Amino acid sequence: MKVPLLDLKQQYQALKPELDAAVLKTCESQYFILGPEVEAMEKGLCDFLGCKYAYGVSSGTDALLLALMAINLKPGDEVIVPTYSFFATAGVVSRLNAVPVFVDNDLVTFNLDPKEVEKKITPKTKAIIPVHLYGQSADMTAIMELAKKHNIFVIEDGAQAISTQYRDGQAVGTIGDIGCYSFFPSKNLGCFGDGGLVVTNNDELAKNLKIMRVHGGEPKYYHKVIGGNFRLDALQAAVISVKLPHLNSWSSGRRKNASLYSKLLIEAGVAEETGKTSFDEKNKILLPKAVYKPEDESTGYESEKLPNYHIYNQYILRVEKRDALRDFLLKNDIGCEIYYPVPFHLQECFADLGYKKGDFPNSEFSADTSFAVPIYPELTSEQIHFVVEKIVEFLKSN
Ligand SMILES: *Cc1c(COP(=O)(O)O)cnc(C)c1O
């Protein structure tokens, strides 16, 4: 049986008539950059996420870069970021000649640890970028408290978490000053190329975001500030508008799959429960856990009927012999990917920041042991049973 890590063709086939029509309609209009399709998509996402302003941009990376430009980040300013995330989270800080300050991640949620954040705050700290990694919210209560106390901006990296709800039901990305999302095809809401979104509830920041998306010209050709070309194509916006109404059902499909994986792995005796953080005889594999949900909903496996407390952009497992298991799965036609093998503090391009191995043990542990198995909503239960069977086979003989 073949189980790809992601199969976007199934989603396309299911929506093909609507998607094709939306693309053709854009071709007929010959209106390709920003314009009415982009505005309609932005309005749809404001309503969906519950925020005041949303602007389509050229990618998730550009969403982050634009957000930092909109808060007027200056060379030498410090921005606190988790050391364990996708590269863009830290790359955008350095591109503006500011200094990324790394912190370790929480072992259960994979997200930045607020206690570690507080230790790194200095008079130069201008912003914190919490990442809602793999589709689960960071600890926004603690992060917002710290930001308020020290007068620091919070830029949420929600690239993997569009539609994730925090414990009070608020959409992640709309809690901090600016939220950033990606429409990269493999994200939960993906377009047909590169695309992204910035959101805010702040009138002043909204004005900056909107102007800086088009080179900072306001009116056109008159520049008080310097921006960039961070525009979104109408084609991408049209695709997003077709897909958005399906996002919640896709997320519940992912939760259902996550729940089945965890249940089967526990029943097979290789793990005791979700959310464990160290290996022993009864826990040869560590299972992810959705943490930020109300107490009365936090027992047992996650149900697909729950709101989106974790939307599983990735279902991340951790094992000691990770590389050998990955090779074994790939040999059995099971898609498997390592997110992320090297934390930022050990990346060559950040060597001059002076970090060393051992500085962030939790992130290094996750980088050494984590891997993703297929979780996309169209997976069948037979496919999930097959993946689990192969993982268990490996763990029993290694
Ligand atoms: C994908 C991703 C980005 C970047 O988005 P692009 O659209 O690929 O530029 C940023 N941060 C995180 C955490 C991501 O997963």
Short mmCIF file of N, CA and C in Angstrom, two decimals, residues 14 18 44 47 62 92 117 144 153 162 167 169 175 192 212 257 262 270 273 280 283 312 331 378 391:
data_model
loop_
_atom_site.label_atom_id
_atom_site.label_comp_id
_atom_site.label_asym_id
_atom_site.label_seq_id
_atom_site.Cartn_x
_atom_site.Cartn_y
_atom_site.Cartn_z
N ALA A 14 -11.98 16.88 -5.77
CA ALA A 14 -13.26 17.09 -5.08
C ALA A 14 -13.86 18.46 -5.38
N GLU A 18 -15.55 23.93 -9.27
CA GLU A 18 -15.55 25.29 -8.68
C GLU A 18 -14.19 25.98 -8.85
N GLY A 44 -13.68 37.71 3.28
CA GLY A 44 -14.07 36.37 3.73
C GLY A 44 -13.21 35.92 4.91
N ASP A 47 -14.07 37.80 8.22
CA ASP A 47 -15.26 37.23 8.85
C ASP A 47 -14.94 35.90 9.50
N ASP A 62 6.80 36.60 3.32
CA ASP A 62 6.61 38.04 3.12
C ASP A 62 5.61 38.61 4.12
N VAL A 92 13.53 36.36 8.47
CA VAL A 92 13.00 37.71 8.21
C VAL A 92 13.60 38.75 9.17
N VAL A 117 11.25 33.01 27.35
CA VAL A 117 11.10 34.30 26.67
C VAL A 117 11.43 35.43 27.65
N MET A 144 1.17 37.26 25.81
CA MET A 144 0.54 38.59 25.76
C MET A 144 0.79 39.35 27.06
N PHE A 153 5.89 44.32 20.84
CA PHE A 153 4.92 43.83 19.85
C PHE A 153 4.90 42.30 19.82
N ILE A 162 -3.85 28.29 10.42
CA ILE A 162 -5.00 29.11 10.08
C ILE A 162 -6.27 28.35 10.46
N ARG A 167 -7.78 28.71 23.60
CA ARG A 167 -8.74 28.07 24.50
C ARG A 167 -10.03 28.85 24.67
N GLY A 169 -11.56 30.29 22.24
CA GLY A 169 -12.27 30.29 20.97
C GLY A 169 -11.73 31.30 19.97
N ILE A 175 -4.70 37.37 17.99
CA ILE A 175 -4.53 37.67 19.41
C ILE A 175 -3.43 38.72 19.62
N PHE A 192 -2.64 27.90 -5.29
CA PHE A 192 -1.98 27.21 -6.41
C PHE A 192 -0.61 27.82 -6.69
N MET A 212 2.70 49.51 2.86
CA MET A 212 4.00 48.87 2.61
C MET A 212 3.89 47.66 1.70
N ASN A 257 -7.95 11.83 12.06
CA ASN A 257 -6.80 10.99 11.74
C ASN A 257 -5.80 10.95 12.88
N SER A 262 -3.16 8.05 17.36
CA SER A 262 -2.80 7.97 18.78
C SER A 262 -3.44 6.76 19.44
N VAL A 270 2.94 0.70 22.39
CA VAL A 270 4.22 1.41 22.23
C VAL A 270 4.19 2.80 22.86
N GLU A 273 0.13 7.24 26.62
CA GLU A 273 -0.85 8.31 26.44
C GLU A 273 -0.21 9.40 25.59
N ASP A 280 10.67 5.55 27.58
CA ASP A 280 10.95 4.45 28.49
C ASP A 280 10.35 3.18 27.88
N ASN A 283 6.95 3.68 26.65
CA ASN A 283 6.78 4.80 25.71
C ASN A 283 7.96 4.84 24.74
N TYR A 312 -3.42 20.14 13.32
CA TYR A 312 -2.52 19.12 12.76
C TYR A 312 -2.11 19.41 11.32
N LYS A 331 10.97 2.99 2.77
CA LYS A 331 11.13 1.73 2.03
C LYS A 331 9.79 1.02 1.84
N GLU A 378 -7.92 13.39 3.55
CA GLU A 378 -8.47 12.35 2.68
C GLU A 378 -7.89 10.96 2.95
N ILE A 391 5.09 1.14 11.82
CA ILE A 391 5.82 1.78 12.93
C ILE A 391 6.00 0.77 14.06
#
